[in-house]
């Protein structure tokens, strides 16, 4: 009986690792989390009504800092300072949130913060971008003013500012001068970069745009009909947090610069509006909050969520499931499968594809894929670190197709 209980607990842990898990212990009930950041040892969450929370255990539990009665739209770490922005201006803590000071930018609604070297940039409502060169203690307004700035990202010597209804602005001299890019007629909620690629998340269901030449030209990616509130990148992966107060779409991931996107919402109690994303300690964290559905901070294993990648957009002629490689494996292996043309054009998002792993008793060990996929060839990763040596089976089910193959884990 004890052995069976241990096995069941292990399987529960493995499956929990394969989905979003709420990590809001210590937060006020139904807390809206608007921003996330981290230093070497702690996570910080900015909220709609209750200021900044801190977690020292990867989000398993949270406690309020002394900044506990403010709306915090944005957070950034600069050196030993935590800098928080919102309707009350900018707040600074140099001791992990035990104490905070409010500085001279206290008449502005601060929507975003970003830093590069000794420079910190603040995007504010209607008054553009401010610059601080002393960790946020003093600020000067740059030449970008008269617009609301929701997002800022920095790529080497290039600064990009996403604005309210006027798209993306670009500066090459620390904000002394700005030029409007060709993406010039949308509200740009979020910005992120991978290498020389710049991603812009827009509202009015505009989706994600991509520029490969510092904003001179932009192309709309295949995520083209969602409001994208937050973006974060890791390696070659870009994650998009989507939704509004009344429309909920959750998290999407692209592994090929936006050519294809996969929805990753398994485990959420309801599909949330994802207002902030953070990658830390091999986890991805989502700050959520909308009118009635899903709240607080959620966490998911980074290696698991990026386990499926679209490796070819060429449309296969038939479903297929390949033998895993390597095989035998320890502890990770790769599973490749192909999905042909969508069987029903009336179903948005493609065919529902399920790829699951089972032990020799037929008990499900982990769900690797359970989502609608566009036609193409995909590769999923399976991590058997928590499992014992033995034979396991993986099964692909979609439409009228089903196939099972065997693999061997040796430790």
One Martini backbone bead per residue (centre of mass of N, CA, C, O) as a GRO file, in nm:
protein
  411
    1UNK     BB    1   0.058   0.062  -0.021
    2UNK     BB    2   0.300   0.257   0.004
    3UNK     BB    3   0.403   0.216  -0.286
    4UNK     BB    4   0.146   0.315  -0.429
    5UNK     BB    5   0.147   0.600  -0.305
    6UNK     BB    6   0.418   0.690  -0.421
    7UNK     BB    7   0.342   0.656  -0.719
    8UNK     BB    8   0.102   0.850  -0.721
    9UNK     BB    9   0.257   1.103  -0.626
   10UNK     BB   10   0.456   1.104  -0.862
   11UNK     BB   11   0.242   1.135  -1.088
   12UNK     BB   12   0.124   1.398  -0.990
   13UNK     BB   13   0.388   1.562  -1.013
   14UNK     BB   14   0.434   1.522  -1.315
   15UNK     BB   15   0.159   1.643  -1.411
   16UNK     BB   16   0.194   1.921  -1.273
   17UNK     BB   17   0.448   1.995  -1.448
   18UNK     BB   18   0.236   1.989  -1.718
   19UNK     BB   19   0.126   2.263  -1.582
   20UNK     BB   20  -0.055   2.497  -1.448
   21UNK     BB   21   0.016   2.656  -1.128
   22UNK     BB   22  -0.091   2.795  -0.850
   23UNK     BB   23   0.097   3.090  -0.688
   24UNK     BB   24  -0.088   3.256  -0.416
   25UNK     BB   25   0.029   3.229  -0.146
   26UNK     BB   26  -0.049   3.527   0.050
   27UNK     BB   27  -0.256   3.647  -0.119
   28UNK     BB   28  -0.502   3.813  -0.211
   29UNK     BB   29  -0.794   3.760  -0.310
   30UNK     BB   30  -0.818   3.812  -0.641
   31UNK     BB   31  -0.546   3.893  -0.755
   32UNK     BB   32  -0.394   4.133  -0.950
   33UNK     BB   33  -0.127   4.079  -1.185
   34UNK     BB   34   0.084   4.323  -1.361
   35UNK     BB   35   0.380   4.237  -1.244
   36UNK     BB   36   0.726   4.111  -1.306
   37UNK     BB   37   1.021   4.016  -1.110
   38UNK     BB   38   1.391   3.971  -1.053
   39UNK     BB   39   1.642   3.840  -0.868
   40UNK     BB   40   1.854   3.613  -0.741
   41UNK     BB   41   1.629   3.535  -0.486
   42UNK     BB   42   1.368   3.699  -0.595
   43UNK     BB   43   1.030   3.766  -0.624
   44UNK     BB   44   0.809   4.007  -0.797
   45UNK     BB   45   0.475   4.157  -0.741
   46UNK     BB   46   0.246   4.354  -0.912
   47UNK     BB   47  -0.056   4.523  -0.820
   48UNK     BB   48  -0.364   4.677  -0.823
   49UNK     BB   49  -0.391   4.734  -0.479
   50UNK     BB   50  -0.123   4.577  -0.307
   51UNK     BB   51   0.133   4.614  -0.451
   52UNK     BB   52   0.417   4.437  -0.328
   53UNK     BB   53   0.547   4.121  -0.370
   54UNK     BB   54   0.726   3.839  -0.211
   55UNK     BB   55   0.954   3.566  -0.319
   56UNK     BB   56   1.185   3.285  -0.202
   57UNK     BB   57   1.014   3.010  -0.354
   58UNK     BB   58   0.909   3.027  -0.654
   59UNK     BB   59   0.597   3.111  -0.553
   60UNK     BB   60   0.476   2.936  -0.316
   61UNK     BB   61   0.515   3.212  -0.154
   62UNK     BB   62   0.378   3.523  -0.011
   63UNK     BB   63   0.464   3.870   0.065
   64UNK     BB   64   0.428   4.176   0.178
   65UNK     BB   65   0.534   4.469   0.141
   66UNK     BB   66   0.544   4.805   0.237
   67UNK     BB   67   0.418   4.817  -0.050
   68UNK     BB   68   0.048   4.793   0.005
   69UNK     BB   69  -0.130   5.062  -0.154
   70UNK     BB   70  -0.068   5.008  -0.467
   71UNK     BB   71  -0.044   5.056  -0.806
   72UNK     BB   72   0.148   4.813  -1.007
   73UNK     BB   73   0.256   4.808  -1.342
   74UNK     BB   74   0.581   4.811  -1.280
   75UNK     BB   75   0.904   4.630  -1.296
   76UNK     BB   76   1.256   4.674  -1.184
   77UNK     BB   77   1.601   4.584  -1.201
   78UNK     BB   78   1.878   4.785  -1.047
   79UNK     BB   79   2.086   4.627  -0.910
   80UNK     BB   80   1.978   4.689  -0.573
   81UNK     BB   81   1.717   4.788  -0.717
   82UNK     BB   82   1.371   4.842  -0.678
   83UNK     BB   83   1.137   4.934  -0.936
   84UNK     BB   84   0.825   5.110  -0.916
   85UNK     BB   85   0.520   5.154  -1.114
   86UNK     BB   86   0.252   5.412  -1.129
   87UNK     BB   87   0.021   5.646  -1.030
   88UNK     BB   88   0.251   5.729  -0.796
   89UNK     BB   89   0.492   5.654  -0.967
   90UNK     BB   90   0.808   5.610  -0.812
   91UNK     BB   91   0.956   5.327  -0.648
   92UNK     BB   92   1.220   5.254  -0.398
   93UNK     BB   93   1.433   4.966  -0.330
   94UNK     BB   94   1.733   4.833  -0.132
   95UNK     BB   95   1.568   4.588   0.065
   96UNK     BB   96   1.346   4.394  -0.060
   97UNK     BB   97   1.089   4.590   0.045
   98UNK     BB   98   1.107   4.707   0.339
   99UNK     BB   99   1.171   4.978   0.183
  100UNK     BB  100   1.041   5.301   0.059
  101UNK     BB  101   1.073   5.544  -0.204
  102UNK     BB  102   0.966   5.854  -0.328
  103UNK     BB  103   0.996   6.037  -0.610
  104UNK     BB  104   0.981   6.292  -0.859
  105UNK     BB  105   0.776   6.090  -1.032
  106UNK     BB  106   0.466   6.176  -0.885
  107UNK     BB  107   0.280   6.291  -1.153
  108UNK     BB  108   0.283   6.001  -1.283
  109UNK     BB  109   0.185   5.744  -1.507
  110UNK     BB  110   0.344   5.442  -1.480
  111UNK     BB  111   0.379   5.173  -1.729
  112UNK     BB  112   0.705   5.156  -1.776
  113UNK     BB  113   1.022   4.971  -1.743
  114UNK     BB  114   1.378   5.025  -1.827
  115UNK     BB  115   1.718   4.891  -1.876
  116UNK     BB  116   2.064   5.034  -1.946
  117UNK     BB  117   2.293   5.025  -1.751
  118UNK     BB  118   2.257   5.360  -1.627
  119UNK     BB  119   1.973   5.339  -1.763
  120UNK     BB  120   1.636   5.461  -1.709
  121UNK     BB  121   1.310   5.391  -1.834
  122UNK     BB  122   0.995   5.581  -1.858
  123UNK     BB  123   0.666   5.508  -1.924
  124UNK     BB  124   0.398   5.738  -1.984
  125UNK     BB  125   0.110   5.907  -1.958
  126UNK     BB  126   0.126   6.143  -2.231
  127UNK     BB  127   0.468   6.191  -2.155
  128UNK     BB  128   0.629   5.946  -2.243
  129UNK     BB  129   0.982   5.969  -2.183
  130UNK     BB  130   1.202   5.891  -1.921
  131UNK     BB  131   1.526   5.970  -1.758
  132UNK     BB  132   1.770   5.779  -1.567
  133UNK     BB  133   2.117   5.791  -1.404
  134UNK     BB  134   2.025   5.720  -1.068
  135UNK     BB  135   1.818   5.485  -1.002
  136UNK     BB  136   1.550   5.689  -1.000
  137UNK     BB  137   1.589   5.968  -0.844
  138UNK     BB  138   1.608   6.106  -1.131
  139UNK     BB  139   1.437   6.305  -1.395
  140UNK     BB  140   1.410   6.324  -1.758
  141UNK     BB  141   1.275   6.443  -2.039
  142UNK     BB  142   1.228   6.349  -2.338
  143UNK     BB  143   1.136   6.405  -2.676
  144UNK     BB  144   0.918   6.202  -2.591
  145UNK     BB  145   0.600   6.352  -2.615
  146UNK     BB  146   0.242   6.335  -2.601
  147UNK     BB  147   0.250   6.025  -2.522
  148UNK     BB  148   0.166   5.700  -2.461
  149UNK     BB  149   0.373   5.458  -2.275
  150UNK     BB  150   0.369   5.094  -2.244
  151UNK     BB  151   0.659   5.021  -2.387
  152UNK     BB  152   1.001   4.883  -2.343
  153UNK     BB  153   1.295   4.825  -2.546
  154UNK     BB  154   1.638   4.686  -2.575
  155UNK     BB  155   1.887   4.704  -2.856
  156UNK     BB  156   2.149   4.793  -2.760
  157UNK     BB  157   2.132   5.121  -2.908
  158UNK     BB  158   1.822   5.052  -2.906
  159UNK     BB  159   1.510   5.220  -2.862
  160UNK     BB  160   1.178   5.105  -2.777
  161UNK     BB  161   0.841   5.249  -2.810
  162UNK     BB  162   0.521   5.179  -2.697
  163UNK     BB  163   0.211   5.314  -2.796
  164UNK     BB  164  -0.077   5.509  -2.803
  165UNK     BB  165  -0.183   5.475  -3.139
  166UNK     BB  166   0.151   5.517  -3.250
  167UNK     BB  167   0.320   5.283  -3.184
  168UNK     BB  168   0.664   5.282  -3.277
  169UNK     BB  169   0.957   5.399  -3.131
  170UNK     BB  170   1.298   5.538  -3.212
  171UNK     BB  171   1.628   5.518  -3.054
  172UNK     BB  172   2.004   5.598  -3.074
  173UNK     BB  173   2.035   5.839  -2.813
  174UNK     BB  174   1.890   5.799  -2.529
  175UNK     BB  175   1.628   5.992  -2.624
  176UNK     BB  176   1.693   6.256  -2.776
  177UNK     BB  177   1.579   6.094  -3.027
  178UNK     BB  178   1.284   6.034  -3.238
  179UNK     BB  179   1.121   5.774  -3.436
  180UNK     BB  180   0.875   5.668  -3.637
  181UNK     BB  181   0.759   5.389  -3.731
  182UNK     BB  182   0.566   5.186  -3.945
  183UNK     BB  183   0.440   5.127  -3.666
  184UNK     BB  184   0.167   5.387  -3.634
  185UNK     BB  185  -0.160   5.264  -3.545
  186UNK     BB  186  -0.106   5.134  -3.252
  187UNK     BB  187  -0.138   4.963  -2.959
  188UNK     BB  188   0.158   4.899  -2.761
  189UNK     BB  189   0.195   4.687  -2.494
  190UNK     BB  190   0.446   4.508  -2.615
  191UNK     BB  191   0.803   4.412  -2.585
  192UNK     BB  192   1.056   4.216  -2.772
  193UNK     BB  193   1.362   4.008  -2.800
  194UNK     BB  194   1.553   3.827  -3.069
  195UNK     BB  195   1.813   3.945  -3.127
  196UNK     BB  196   1.706   4.124  -3.421
  197UNK     BB  197   1.425   4.070  -3.308
  198UNK     BB  198   1.105   4.239  -3.302
  199UNK     BB  199   0.832   4.244  -3.073
  200UNK     BB  200   0.475   4.334  -3.107
  201UNK     BB  201   0.213   4.396  -2.885
  202UNK     BB  202  -0.132   4.430  -2.953
  203UNK     BB  203  -0.432   4.574  -2.998
  204UNK     BB  204  -0.739   4.528  -3.133
  205UNK     BB  205  -0.666   4.240  -3.235
  206UNK     BB  206  -0.359   4.248  -3.376
  207UNK     BB  207  -0.120   4.124  -3.229
  208UNK     BB  208   0.191   4.017  -3.372
  209UNK     BB  209   0.487   4.184  -3.450
  210UNK     BB  210   0.769   4.195  -3.694
  211UNK     BB  211   1.119   4.296  -3.675
  212UNK     BB  212   1.453   4.293  -3.864
  213UNK     BB  213   1.507   4.643  -3.895
  214UNK     BB  214   1.451   4.846  -3.656
  215UNK     BB  215   1.140   4.921  -3.767
  216UNK     BB  216   1.111   4.972  -4.074
  217UNK     BB  217   0.971   4.685  -4.070
  218UNK     BB  218   0.651   4.505  -4.064
  219UNK     BB  219   0.505   4.190  -3.956
  220UNK     BB  220   0.246   3.976  -3.935
  221UNK     BB  221   0.174   3.730  -3.755
  222UNK     BB  222  -0.022   3.446  -3.680
  223UNK     BB  223  -0.081   3.632  -3.433
  224UNK     BB  224  -0.376   3.827  -3.548
  225UNK     BB  225  -0.642   3.819  -3.307
  226UNK     BB  226  -0.501   3.953  -3.048
  227UNK     BB  227  -0.447   4.069  -2.732
  228UNK     BB  228  -0.113   4.178  -2.634
  229UNK     BB  229   0.019   4.234  -2.313
  230UNK     BB  230   0.261   4.014  -2.317
  231UNK     BB  231   0.627   3.960  -2.329
  232UNK     BB  232   0.863   3.678  -2.370
  233UNK     BB  233   1.201   3.550  -2.374
  234UNK     BB  234   1.372   3.224  -2.475
  235UNK     BB  235   1.584   3.211  -2.680
  236UNK     BB  236   1.370   3.094  -2.948
  237UNK     BB  237   1.142   3.189  -2.752
  238UNK     BB  238   0.799   3.315  -2.760
  239UNK     BB  239   0.581   3.481  -2.534
  240UNK     BB  240   0.217   3.526  -2.504
  241UNK     BB  241   0.005   3.752  -2.341
  242UNK     BB  242  -0.351   3.744  -2.325
  243UNK     BB  243  -0.611   3.983  -2.331
  244UNK     BB  244  -0.884   4.109  -2.145
  245UNK     BB  245  -1.141   4.187  -1.936
  246UNK     BB  246  -1.343   4.004  -2.162
  247UNK     BB  247  -1.093   3.847  -2.292
  248UNK     BB  248  -0.971   3.496  -2.315
  249UNK     BB  249  -0.639   3.324  -2.406
  250UNK     BB  250  -0.360   3.342  -2.276
  251UNK     BB  251  -0.097   3.131  -2.380
  252UNK     BB  252   0.172   3.170  -2.614
  253UNK     BB  253   0.392   2.991  -2.852
  254UNK     BB  254   0.708   3.049  -3.026
  255UNK     BB  255   0.982   2.882  -3.232
  256UNK     BB  256   0.955   3.076  -3.528
  257UNK     BB  257   0.907   3.391  -3.521
  258UNK     BB  258   0.571   3.362  -3.560
  259UNK     BB  259   0.469   3.152  -3.770
  260UNK     BB  260   0.395   2.990  -3.504
  261UNK     BB  261   0.132   2.898  -3.266
  262UNK     BB  262   0.087   2.784  -2.921
  263UNK     BB  263  -0.131   2.686  -2.691
  264UNK     BB  264  -0.081   2.727  -2.311
  265UNK     BB  265  -0.350   2.621  -2.075
  266UNK     BB  266  -0.280   2.401  -1.895
  267UNK     BB  267  -0.446   2.424  -1.560
  268UNK     BB  268  -0.627   2.636  -1.573
  269UNK     BB  269  -0.925   2.725  -1.430
  270UNK     BB  270  -0.915   2.959  -1.642
  271UNK     BB  271  -0.897   3.159  -1.893
  272UNK     BB  272  -0.668   3.413  -1.904
  273UNK     BB  273  -0.535   3.716  -1.834
  274UNK     BB  274  -0.200   3.803  -1.936
  275UNK     BB  275  -0.004   4.066  -1.786
  276UNK     BB  276   0.249   3.874  -1.707
  277UNK     BB  277   0.599   3.775  -1.766
  278UNK     BB  278   0.833   3.516  -1.635
  279UNK     BB  279   1.179   3.405  -1.627
  280UNK     BB  280   1.278   3.156  -1.372
  281UNK     BB  281   1.430   2.883  -1.268
  282UNK     BB  282   1.287   2.704  -1.499
  283UNK     BB  283   1.044   2.910  -1.514
  284UNK     BB  284   0.709   3.016  -1.579
  285UNK     BB  285   0.540   3.324  -1.522
  286UNK     BB  286   0.194   3.432  -1.444
  287UNK     BB  287   0.011   3.726  -1.458
  288UNK     BB  288  -0.324   3.764  -1.340
  289UNK     BB  289  -0.641   3.929  -1.457
  290UNK     BB  290  -1.000   3.958  -1.437
  291UNK     BB  291  -1.333   3.984  -1.398
  292UNK     BB  292  -1.384   3.633  -1.318
  293UNK     BB  293  -1.162   3.405  -1.349
  294UNK     BB  294  -0.830   3.469  -1.318
  295UNK     BB  295  -0.564   3.467  -1.068
  296UNK     BB  296  -0.259   3.562  -1.009
  297UNK     BB  297  -0.004   3.322  -0.982
  298UNK     BB  298   0.162   3.125  -1.230
  299UNK     BB  299   0.319   2.795  -1.292
  300UNK     BB  300   0.583   2.658  -1.513
  301UNK     BB  301   0.767   2.450  -1.680
  302UNK     BB  302   0.989   2.527  -1.918
  303UNK     BB  303   1.065   2.251  -2.047
  304UNK     BB  304   0.766   2.172  -2.095
  305UNK     BB  305   0.646   2.417  -2.262
  306UNK     BB  306   0.891   2.373  -2.489
  307UNK     BB  307   0.850   2.070  -2.592
  308UNK     BB  308   0.701   2.195  -2.838
  309UNK     BB  309   0.786   2.197  -3.193
  310UNK     BB  310   0.795   2.360  -3.494
  311UNK     BB  311   0.983   2.206  -3.775
  312UNK     BB  312   0.736   2.221  -3.996
  313UNK     BB  313   0.509   2.374  -4.250
  314UNK     BB  314   0.481   2.140  -4.411
  315UNK     BB  315   0.232   1.954  -4.551
  316UNK     BB  316   0.127   1.664  -4.480
  317UNK     BB  317  -0.033   1.365  -4.600
  318UNK     BB  318  -0.007   1.240  -4.300
  319UNK     BB  319  -0.017   1.078  -4.031
  320UNK     BB  320   0.255   1.060  -3.779
  321UNK     BB  321   0.481   0.839  -3.581
  322UNK     BB  322   0.781   0.841  -3.438
  323UNK     BB  323   1.063   0.737  -3.321
  324UNK     BB  324   1.233   0.782  -3.064
  325UNK     BB  325   1.501   1.021  -2.962
  326UNK     BB  326   1.659   0.851  -2.795
  327UNK     BB  327   1.688   0.473  -2.800
  328UNK     BB  328   1.755   0.474  -2.539
  329UNK     BB  329   1.703   0.681  -2.232
  330UNK     BB  330   1.872   0.966  -2.038
  331UNK     BB  331   1.597   1.140  -1.949
  332UNK     BB  332   1.570   1.230  -2.253
  333UNK     BB  333   1.334   1.277  -2.531
  334UNK     BB  334   1.211   1.253  -2.875
  335UNK     BB  335   0.894   1.344  -3.043
  336UNK     BB  336   0.765   1.276  -3.367
  337UNK     BB  337   0.508   1.452  -3.562
  338UNK     BB  338   0.226   1.450  -3.794
  339UNK     BB  339   0.001   1.703  -3.945
  340UNK     BB  340  -0.238   1.757  -4.149
  341UNK     BB  341  -0.491   1.875  -4.268
  342UNK     BB  342  -0.762   2.016  -4.174
  343UNK     BB  343  -1.063   1.852  -4.123
  344UNK     BB  344  -1.208   2.131  -4.005
  345UNK     BB  345  -1.272   2.460  -4.094
  346UNK     BB  346  -1.472   2.523  -3.843
  347UNK     BB  347  -1.217   2.474  -3.667
  348UNK     BB  348  -1.029   2.650  -3.476
  349UNK     BB  349  -0.668   2.590  -3.469
  350UNK     BB  350  -0.725   2.304  -3.550
  351UNK     BB  351  -0.644   2.002  -3.452
  352UNK     BB  352  -0.680   1.775  -3.208
  353UNK     BB  353  -0.391   1.694  -3.007
  354UNK     BB  354  -0.261   1.384  -2.862
  355UNK     BB  355   0.022   1.330  -2.630
  356UNK     BB  356   0.104   1.031  -2.452
  357UNK     BB  357   0.222   0.880  -2.146
  358UNK     BB  358   0.292   0.536  -2.048
  359UNK     BB  359   0.287   0.268  -1.866
  360UNK     BB  360   0.268  -0.082  -1.836
  361UNK     BB  361  -0.032  -0.045  -1.696
  362UNK     BB  362  -0.170   0.225  -1.844
  363UNK     BB  363  -0.071   0.467  -1.697
  364UNK     BB  364  -0.066   0.797  -1.687
  365UNK     BB  365   0.215   1.019  -1.687
  366UNK     BB  366   0.194   1.221  -1.954
  367UNK     BB  367   0.109   1.529  -2.110
  368UNK     BB  368   0.239   1.678  -2.400
  369UNK     BB  369  -0.034   1.695  -2.579
  370UNK     BB  370  -0.341   1.933  -2.578
  371UNK     BB  371  -0.410   2.059  -2.888
  372UNK     BB  372  -0.440   2.284  -3.142
  373UNK     BB  373  -0.305   2.219  -3.471
  374UNK     BB  374  -0.135   2.298  -3.724
  375UNK     BB  375  -0.007   2.211  -3.995
  376UNK     BB  376   0.266   1.972  -3.944
  377UNK     BB  377   0.583   1.937  -3.780
  378UNK     BB  378   0.663   1.785  -3.465
  379UNK     BB  379   0.833   1.834  -3.138
  380UNK     BB  380   0.874   1.646  -2.841
  381UNK     BB  381   0.951   1.645  -2.496
  382UNK     BB  382   1.085   1.397  -2.261
  383UNK     BB  383   1.095   1.365  -1.898
  384UNK     BB  384   1.234   1.088  -1.682
  385UNK     BB  385   1.358   1.173  -1.399
  386UNK     BB  386   1.096   1.069  -1.210
  387UNK     BB  387   1.158   0.786  -1.318
  388UNK     BB  388   1.183   0.458  -1.383
  389UNK     BB  389   1.307   0.202  -1.504
  390UNK     BB  390   1.167   0.130  -1.835
  391UNK     BB  391   0.871   0.082  -2.000
  392UNK     BB  392   0.722   0.296  -2.247
  393UNK     BB  393   0.437   0.478  -2.378
  394UNK     BB  394   0.332   0.641  -2.687
  395UNK     BB  395   0.038   0.846  -2.785
  396UNK     BB  396  -0.144   0.923  -3.081
  397UNK     BB  397  -0.431   1.153  -3.098
  398UNK     BB  398  -0.634   1.221  -3.399
  399UNK     BB  399  -0.920   1.201  -3.491
  400UNK     BB  400  -0.884   0.885  -3.670
  401UNK     BB  401  -0.602   0.876  -3.523
  402UNK     BB  402  -0.382   0.600  -3.399
  403UNK     BB  403  -0.064   0.571  -3.212
  404UNK     BB  404   0.182   0.331  -3.080
  405UNK     BB  405   0.488   0.346  -2.883
  406UNK     BB  406   0.807   0.235  -2.777
  407UNK     BB  407   1.012   0.289  -2.475
  408UNK     BB  408   1.344   0.332  -2.306
  409UNK     BB  409   1.437   0.359  -1.967
  410UNK     BB  410   1.780   0.428  -1.853
  411UNK     BB  411   1.975   0.445  -1.528
   0.00000   0.00000   0.00000
